[in-house]
Coordinates of C-alpha atoms in Angstrom, one line a residue:
X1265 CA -18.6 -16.0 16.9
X1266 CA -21.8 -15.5 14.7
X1267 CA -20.8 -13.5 11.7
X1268 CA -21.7 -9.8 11.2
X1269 CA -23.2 -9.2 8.2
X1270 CA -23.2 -5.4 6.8
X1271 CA -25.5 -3.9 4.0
X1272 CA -25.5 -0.9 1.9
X1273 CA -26.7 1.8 4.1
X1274 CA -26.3 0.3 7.6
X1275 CA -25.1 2.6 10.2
X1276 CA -21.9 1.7 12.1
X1277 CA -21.1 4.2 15.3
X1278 CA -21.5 7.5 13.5
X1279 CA -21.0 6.4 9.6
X1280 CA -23.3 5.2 7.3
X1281 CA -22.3 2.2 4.8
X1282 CA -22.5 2.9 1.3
X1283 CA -21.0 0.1 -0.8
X1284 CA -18.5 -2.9 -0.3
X1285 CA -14.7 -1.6 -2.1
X1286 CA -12.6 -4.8 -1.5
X1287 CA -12.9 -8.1 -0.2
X1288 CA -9.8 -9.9 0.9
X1289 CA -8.2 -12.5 3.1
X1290 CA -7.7 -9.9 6.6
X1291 CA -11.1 -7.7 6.3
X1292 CA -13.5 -5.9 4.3
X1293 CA -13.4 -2.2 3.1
X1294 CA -16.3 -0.3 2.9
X1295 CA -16.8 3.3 1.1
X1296 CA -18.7 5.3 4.3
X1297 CA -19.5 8.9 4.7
X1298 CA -19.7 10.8 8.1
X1299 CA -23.0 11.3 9.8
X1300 CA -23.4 14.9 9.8
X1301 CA -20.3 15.9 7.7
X1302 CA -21.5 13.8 4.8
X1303 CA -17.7 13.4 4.8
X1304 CA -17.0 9.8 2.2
X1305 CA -14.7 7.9 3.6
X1306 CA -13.2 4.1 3.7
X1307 CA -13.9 2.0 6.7
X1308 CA -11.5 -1.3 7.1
X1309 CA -13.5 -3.9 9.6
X1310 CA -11.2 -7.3 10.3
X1311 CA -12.4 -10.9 9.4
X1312 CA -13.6 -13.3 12.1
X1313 CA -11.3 -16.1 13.4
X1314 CA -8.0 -14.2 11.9
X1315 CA -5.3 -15.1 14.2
X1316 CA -3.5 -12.2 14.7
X1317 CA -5.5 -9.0 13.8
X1318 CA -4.1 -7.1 10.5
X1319 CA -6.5 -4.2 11.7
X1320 CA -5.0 -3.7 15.0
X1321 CA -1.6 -3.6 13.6
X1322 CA -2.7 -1.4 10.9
X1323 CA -4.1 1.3 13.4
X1324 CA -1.3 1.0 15.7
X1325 CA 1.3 1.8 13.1
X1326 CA -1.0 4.4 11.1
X1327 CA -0.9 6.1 14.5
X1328 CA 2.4 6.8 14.8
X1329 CA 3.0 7.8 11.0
X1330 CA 0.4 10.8 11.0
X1331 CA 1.4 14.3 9.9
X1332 CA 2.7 13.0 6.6
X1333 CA 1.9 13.1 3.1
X1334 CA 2.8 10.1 2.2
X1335 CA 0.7 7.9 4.5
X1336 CA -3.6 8.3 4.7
X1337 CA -5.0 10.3 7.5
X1338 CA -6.3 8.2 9.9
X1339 CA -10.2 9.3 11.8
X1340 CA -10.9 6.6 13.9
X1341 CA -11.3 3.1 15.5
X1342 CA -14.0 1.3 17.4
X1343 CA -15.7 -2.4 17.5
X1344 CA -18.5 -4.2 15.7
X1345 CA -19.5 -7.5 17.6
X1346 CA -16.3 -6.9 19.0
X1347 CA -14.3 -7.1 15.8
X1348 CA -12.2 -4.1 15.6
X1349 CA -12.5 -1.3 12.5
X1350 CA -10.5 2.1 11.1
X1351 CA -12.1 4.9 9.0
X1352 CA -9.1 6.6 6.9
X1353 CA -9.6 9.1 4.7
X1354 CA -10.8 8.3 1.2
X1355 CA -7.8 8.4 -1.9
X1356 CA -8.0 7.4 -5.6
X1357 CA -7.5 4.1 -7.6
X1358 CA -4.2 1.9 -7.2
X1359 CA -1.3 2.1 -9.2
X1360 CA -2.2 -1.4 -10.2
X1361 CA -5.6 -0.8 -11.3
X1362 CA -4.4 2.0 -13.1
X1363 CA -2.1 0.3 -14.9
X1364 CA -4.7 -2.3 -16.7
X1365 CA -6.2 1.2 -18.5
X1366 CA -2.9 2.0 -19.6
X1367 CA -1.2 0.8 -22.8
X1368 CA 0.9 -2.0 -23.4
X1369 CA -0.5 -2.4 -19.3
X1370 CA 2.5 -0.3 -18.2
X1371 CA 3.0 3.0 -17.5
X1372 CA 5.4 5.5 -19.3
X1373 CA 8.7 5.9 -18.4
X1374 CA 8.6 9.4 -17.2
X1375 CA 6.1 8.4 -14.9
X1376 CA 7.3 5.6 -13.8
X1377 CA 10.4 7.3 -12.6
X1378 CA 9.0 9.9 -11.3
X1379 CA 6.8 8.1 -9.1
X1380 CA 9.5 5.7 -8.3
X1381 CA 11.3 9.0 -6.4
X1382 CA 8.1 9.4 -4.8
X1383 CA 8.4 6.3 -3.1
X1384 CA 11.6 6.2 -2.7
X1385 CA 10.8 9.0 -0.2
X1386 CA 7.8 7.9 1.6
X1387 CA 9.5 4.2 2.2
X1388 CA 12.9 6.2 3.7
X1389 CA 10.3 8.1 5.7
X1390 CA 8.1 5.1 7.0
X1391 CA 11.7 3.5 8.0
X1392 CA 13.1 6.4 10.1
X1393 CA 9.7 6.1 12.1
X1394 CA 10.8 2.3 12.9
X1395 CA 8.8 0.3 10.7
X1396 CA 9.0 -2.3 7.9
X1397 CA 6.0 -2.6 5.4
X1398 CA 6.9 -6.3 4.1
X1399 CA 4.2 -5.7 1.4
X1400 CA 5.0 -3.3 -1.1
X1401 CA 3.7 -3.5 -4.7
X1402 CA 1.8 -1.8 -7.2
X1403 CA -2.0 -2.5 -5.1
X1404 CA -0.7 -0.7 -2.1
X1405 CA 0.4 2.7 -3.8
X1406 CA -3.3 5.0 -4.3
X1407 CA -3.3 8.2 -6.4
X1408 CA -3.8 11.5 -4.1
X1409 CA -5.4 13.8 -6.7
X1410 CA -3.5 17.4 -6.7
X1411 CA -1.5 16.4 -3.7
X1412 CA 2.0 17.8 -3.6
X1413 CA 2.4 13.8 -3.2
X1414 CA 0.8 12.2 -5.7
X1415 CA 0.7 9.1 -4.3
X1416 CA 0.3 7.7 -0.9
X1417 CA 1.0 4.4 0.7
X1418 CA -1.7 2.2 2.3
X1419 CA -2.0 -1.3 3.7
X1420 CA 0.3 -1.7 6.8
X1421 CA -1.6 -4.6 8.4
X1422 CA 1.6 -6.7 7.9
X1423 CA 4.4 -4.2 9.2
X1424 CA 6.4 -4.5 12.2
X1425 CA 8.4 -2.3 14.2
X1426 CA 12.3 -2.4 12.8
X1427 CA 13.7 0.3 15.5
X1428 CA 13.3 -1.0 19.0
X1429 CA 12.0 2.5 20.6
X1430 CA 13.7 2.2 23.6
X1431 CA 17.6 1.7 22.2
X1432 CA 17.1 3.4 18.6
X1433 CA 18.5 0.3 17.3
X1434 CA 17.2 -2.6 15.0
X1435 CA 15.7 -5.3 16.9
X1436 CA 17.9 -8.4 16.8
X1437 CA 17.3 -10.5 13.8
X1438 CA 14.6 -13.6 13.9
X1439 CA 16.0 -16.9 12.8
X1440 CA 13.3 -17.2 11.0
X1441 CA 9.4 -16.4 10.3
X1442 CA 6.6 -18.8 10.5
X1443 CA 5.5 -18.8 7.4
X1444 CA 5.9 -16.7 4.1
X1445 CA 4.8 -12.9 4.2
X1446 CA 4.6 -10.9 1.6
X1447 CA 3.4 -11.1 -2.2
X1448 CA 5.0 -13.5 -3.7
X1449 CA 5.4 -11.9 -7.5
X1450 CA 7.2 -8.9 -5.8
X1451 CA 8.6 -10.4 -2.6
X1452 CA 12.5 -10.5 -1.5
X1453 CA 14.3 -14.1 -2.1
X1454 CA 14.1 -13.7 1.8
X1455 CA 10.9 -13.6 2.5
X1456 CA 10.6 -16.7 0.4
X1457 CA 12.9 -18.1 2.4
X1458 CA 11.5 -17.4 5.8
X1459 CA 14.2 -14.9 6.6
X1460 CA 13.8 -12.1 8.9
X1461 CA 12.9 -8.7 7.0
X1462 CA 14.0 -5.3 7.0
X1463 CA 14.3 -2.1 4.7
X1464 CA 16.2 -4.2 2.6
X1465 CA 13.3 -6.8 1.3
X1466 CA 11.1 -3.4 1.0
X1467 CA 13.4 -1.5 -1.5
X1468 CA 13.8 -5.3 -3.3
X1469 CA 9.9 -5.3 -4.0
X1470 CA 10.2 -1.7 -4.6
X1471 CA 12.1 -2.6 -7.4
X1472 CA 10.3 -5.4 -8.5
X1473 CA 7.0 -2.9 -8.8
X1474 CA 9.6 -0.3 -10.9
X1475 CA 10.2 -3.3 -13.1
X1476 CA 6.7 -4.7 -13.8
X1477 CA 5.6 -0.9 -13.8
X1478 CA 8.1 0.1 -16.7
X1479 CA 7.7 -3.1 -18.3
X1480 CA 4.3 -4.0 -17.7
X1481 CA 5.3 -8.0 -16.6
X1482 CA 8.1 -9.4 -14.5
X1483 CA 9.2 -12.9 -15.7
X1484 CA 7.5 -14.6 -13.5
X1485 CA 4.4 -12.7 -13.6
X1486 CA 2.5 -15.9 -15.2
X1487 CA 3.2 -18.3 -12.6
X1488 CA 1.5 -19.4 -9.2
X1489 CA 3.4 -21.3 -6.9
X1490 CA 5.5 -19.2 -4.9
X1491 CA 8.4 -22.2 -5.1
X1492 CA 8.7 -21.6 -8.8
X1493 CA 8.7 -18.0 -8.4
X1494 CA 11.3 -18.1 -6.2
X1495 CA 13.3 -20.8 -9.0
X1496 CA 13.2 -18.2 -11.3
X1497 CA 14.5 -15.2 -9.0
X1498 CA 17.1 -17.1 -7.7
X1499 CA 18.4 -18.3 -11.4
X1500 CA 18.0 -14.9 -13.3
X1501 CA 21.4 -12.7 -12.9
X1502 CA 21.1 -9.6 -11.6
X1503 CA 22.2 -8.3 -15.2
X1504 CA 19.2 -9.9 -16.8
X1505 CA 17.0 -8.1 -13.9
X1506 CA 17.6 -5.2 -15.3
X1507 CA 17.4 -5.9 -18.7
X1508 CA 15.3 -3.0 -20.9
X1509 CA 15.5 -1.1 -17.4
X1510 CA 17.4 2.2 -17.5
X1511 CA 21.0 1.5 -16.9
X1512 CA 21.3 3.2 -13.6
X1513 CA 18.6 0.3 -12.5
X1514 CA 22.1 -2.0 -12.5
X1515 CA 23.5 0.6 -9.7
X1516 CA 20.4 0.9 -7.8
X1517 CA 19.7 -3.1 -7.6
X1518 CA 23.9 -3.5 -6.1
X1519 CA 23.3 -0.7 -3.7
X1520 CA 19.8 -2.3 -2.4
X1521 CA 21.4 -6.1 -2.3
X1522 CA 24.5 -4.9 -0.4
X1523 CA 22.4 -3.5 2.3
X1524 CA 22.5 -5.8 5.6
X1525 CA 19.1 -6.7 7.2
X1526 CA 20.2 -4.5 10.1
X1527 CA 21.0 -1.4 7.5
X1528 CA 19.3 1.4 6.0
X1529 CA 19.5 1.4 2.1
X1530 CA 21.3 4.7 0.8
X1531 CA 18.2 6.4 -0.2
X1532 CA 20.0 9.4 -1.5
X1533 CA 22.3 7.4 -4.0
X1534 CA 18.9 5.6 -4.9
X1535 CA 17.6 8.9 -5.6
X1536 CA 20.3 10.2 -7.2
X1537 CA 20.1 7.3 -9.6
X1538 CA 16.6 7.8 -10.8
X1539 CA 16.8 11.2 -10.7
X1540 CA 19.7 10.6 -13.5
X1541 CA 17.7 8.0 -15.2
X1542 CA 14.8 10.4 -15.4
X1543 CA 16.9 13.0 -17.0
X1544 CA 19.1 10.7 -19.3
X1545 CA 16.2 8.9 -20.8
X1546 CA 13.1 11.2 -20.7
X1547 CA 13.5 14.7 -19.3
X1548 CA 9.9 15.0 -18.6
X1549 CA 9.8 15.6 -15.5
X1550 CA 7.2 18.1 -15.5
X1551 CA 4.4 16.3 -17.9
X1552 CA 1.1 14.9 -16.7
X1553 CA 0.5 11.7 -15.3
X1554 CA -0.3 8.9 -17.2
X1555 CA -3.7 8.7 -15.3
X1556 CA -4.0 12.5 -16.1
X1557 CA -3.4 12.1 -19.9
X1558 CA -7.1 9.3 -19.9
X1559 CA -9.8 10.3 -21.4
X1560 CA -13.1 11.7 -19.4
X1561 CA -14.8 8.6 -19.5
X1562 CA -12.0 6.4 -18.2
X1563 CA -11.3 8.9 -15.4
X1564 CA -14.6 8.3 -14.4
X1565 CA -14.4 4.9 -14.0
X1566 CA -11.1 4.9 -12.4
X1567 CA -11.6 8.0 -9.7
X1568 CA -15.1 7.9 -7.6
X1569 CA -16.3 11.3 -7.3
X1570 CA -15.4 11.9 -4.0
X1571 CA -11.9 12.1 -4.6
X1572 CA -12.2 16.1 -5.3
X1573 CA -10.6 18.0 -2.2
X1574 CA -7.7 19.5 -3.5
X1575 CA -4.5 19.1 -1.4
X1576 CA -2.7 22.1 -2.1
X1577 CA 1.1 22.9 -1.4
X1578 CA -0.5 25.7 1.3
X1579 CA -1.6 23.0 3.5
X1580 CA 0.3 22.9 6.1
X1581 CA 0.8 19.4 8.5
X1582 CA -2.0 20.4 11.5
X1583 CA -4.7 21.2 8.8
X1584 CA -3.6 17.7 7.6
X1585 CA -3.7 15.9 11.1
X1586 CA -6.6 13.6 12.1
X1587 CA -8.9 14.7 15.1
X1588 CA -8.4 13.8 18.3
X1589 CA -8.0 10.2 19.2
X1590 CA -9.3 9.8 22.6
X1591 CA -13.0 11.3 20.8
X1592 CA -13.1 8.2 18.2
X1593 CA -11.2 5.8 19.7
X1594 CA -14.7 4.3 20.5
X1595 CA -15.0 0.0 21.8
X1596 CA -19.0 0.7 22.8
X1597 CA -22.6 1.7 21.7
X1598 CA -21.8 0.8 17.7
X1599 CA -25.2 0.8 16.0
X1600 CA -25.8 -2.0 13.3
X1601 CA -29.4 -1.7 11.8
X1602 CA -29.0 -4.6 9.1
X1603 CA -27.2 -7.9 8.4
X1604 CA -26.1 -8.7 5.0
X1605 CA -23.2 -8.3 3.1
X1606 CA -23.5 -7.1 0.0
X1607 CA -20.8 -6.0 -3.1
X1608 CA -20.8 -3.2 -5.3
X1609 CA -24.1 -4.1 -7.4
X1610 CA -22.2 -3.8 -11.1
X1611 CA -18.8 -5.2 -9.9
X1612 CA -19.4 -7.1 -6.6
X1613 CA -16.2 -7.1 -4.1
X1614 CA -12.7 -7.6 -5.3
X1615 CA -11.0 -10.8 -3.9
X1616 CA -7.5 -11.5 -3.1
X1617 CA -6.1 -14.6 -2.5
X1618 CA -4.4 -15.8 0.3
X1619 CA -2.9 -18.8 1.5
X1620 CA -2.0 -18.3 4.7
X1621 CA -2.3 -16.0 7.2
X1622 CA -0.1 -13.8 6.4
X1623 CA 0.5 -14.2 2.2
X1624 CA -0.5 -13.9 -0.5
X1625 CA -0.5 -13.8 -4.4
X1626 CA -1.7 -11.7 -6.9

């Protein structure tokens, strides 16, 4: 297949290219506004000669998870040179980006905790829809400015249906997996292992991304190789895990590890232990944001200034719901008037790195 090259500017069906956002290992992300609408939003197109297409997964679950909060609004599909691509609405930086503006490259404790209740929530809520993320960390969490949610989860090219629709019951448990899936710095001891996942190995890199996000490291943030990595989480004791944590990060790690593959975590004892630890330790829970707390200048590097519409508590879930699929689900007529890739001009694209198909390590 000859590969599609995409400048600045190019039109694609009915929206018009304005600069590469990410580069990575399953597709490209551009920043595209709406023909018409002048709408900005992001556009995800998959790379050539992927195996299994992250994309298509992607759309099919982000279809069945709309009408919340917690998960972007999704505006269409359609092919380029038969490669398929999704237009989502367009959010604010990562919770890992903004943590390198931050000091110490951590957050504060009251925010940490209180966005760790935040996705407590949205992960028991992409669970009771069926699903399994299998890549949660720090990169996959994006701000939602003045959203009753202030964050939102993204990047569900790797999920998999948990709940078998038709019994309401977890599908039966793989022997094992192919190959490693995941990120390795915040990835389950089973998914090093090859093991089947389920809520389980989400709520373990959940709290691997609490960890680094209160402490600003894990301790094996400086290494590579995902066998060393998984040396080091199999010899440090659960104790040491939590060390410098709040101590009701000892109850929440048991009550996540005791879960079953085939089990929901108890969401509400999790939640009932951060909502402690917030109130033991910090009782701020009604401060600003670390983000919010950045000088101008900084907040204009980190938020693009089309993340302005205001989200407020009024909105109700239609006003939030995407249009109509069977008007953008388009496969024909998509309109490419150049070829050439190109970056953002200061920055270029970022990269991830990937080893395989369906891994990777930051």
């Amino acid at each position: 297949m000859k590969q599609t090259k995409i400048n600045n500017f190019d039109v694609i069906d009915t929206y018009r290219v304005i600069k590469t956002i990410a580069n990575g290992g399953f597709g490209i992300v551009y920043f595209v506004r709406e023909l018409g609408s002048n709408q900005p939003l992001v556009m995800k197109i998959e790379r050539e000669n992927v195996h299994k297409s992250s994309i298509e997964i992607e759309y099919s679950v982000l279809k069945q998870i709309q009408g919340s909060l917690y998960f972007p609004r999704l505006f269409g599909t359609g092919k380029l040179n038969e490669l398929t691509f999704i237009v989502m609405e367009m959010l604010g930086p990562s919770l890992s980006r903004i943590k390198q503006y931050l000091p110490g490259n951590r957050f504060s404790l009251s925010t940490s905790l209180r966005l760790g209740i935040e996705m407590v929530c949205m992960l028991r809520e992409f669970h009771a829809r069926g699903f399994v993320h299998r890549d949660i960390k720090p990169a996959n969490f994006l701000i939602r400015p003045e959203s009753p949610s202030p964050i939102c989860l993204i990047d569900f090219g790797l999920s998999k249906r948990f709940i078998d629709p038709l019994t309401g019951m977890p599908h039966q448990k793989q022997l094992s997996m192919s190959c490693f899936i995941g990120t390795a710095r915040y990835a389950s001891i089973n998914a090093h292992k090859h093991i089947d996942l389920g809520p389980r190995d989400d709520m373990i890199c959940w709290f691997n991304t609490m960890a680094e996000m209160i402490l600003g490291e894990l301790p094996w943030s400086n290494l590579n190789d995902k066998n060393e990595i998984l040396k080091m989480k199999e010899e440090i004791e659960p104790k040491n895990r939590c060390k410098n944590l709040p101590i009701q990060f000892i109850s929440i790690y048991d009550e996540i590890v005791k879960t079953e593959y085939d089990e929901f975590p108890d969401y509400d004892m999790i939640l009932l232990f951060l909502s402690d630890a917030l109130r033991t330790t910090t009782n701020k829970d009604s401060e600003p944001f670390d983000w919010e707390k950045l000088n101008e200048h900084l907040l204009e590097e980190l938020f693009p200034p089309s993340v302005t519409r205001r989200i407020s508590v009024g909105d109700t879930l239609d006003t939030l719901q995407p249009r109509n699929f069977s008007q953008v689900d388009r496969t024909q007529g998509v309109k490419v008037e150049q070829f050439q890739l190109l970056g953002d001009p200061e920055e270029g694209p970022v990269k991830t790195n990937k080893f395989c198909g369906c891994c990777n390590i930051e």
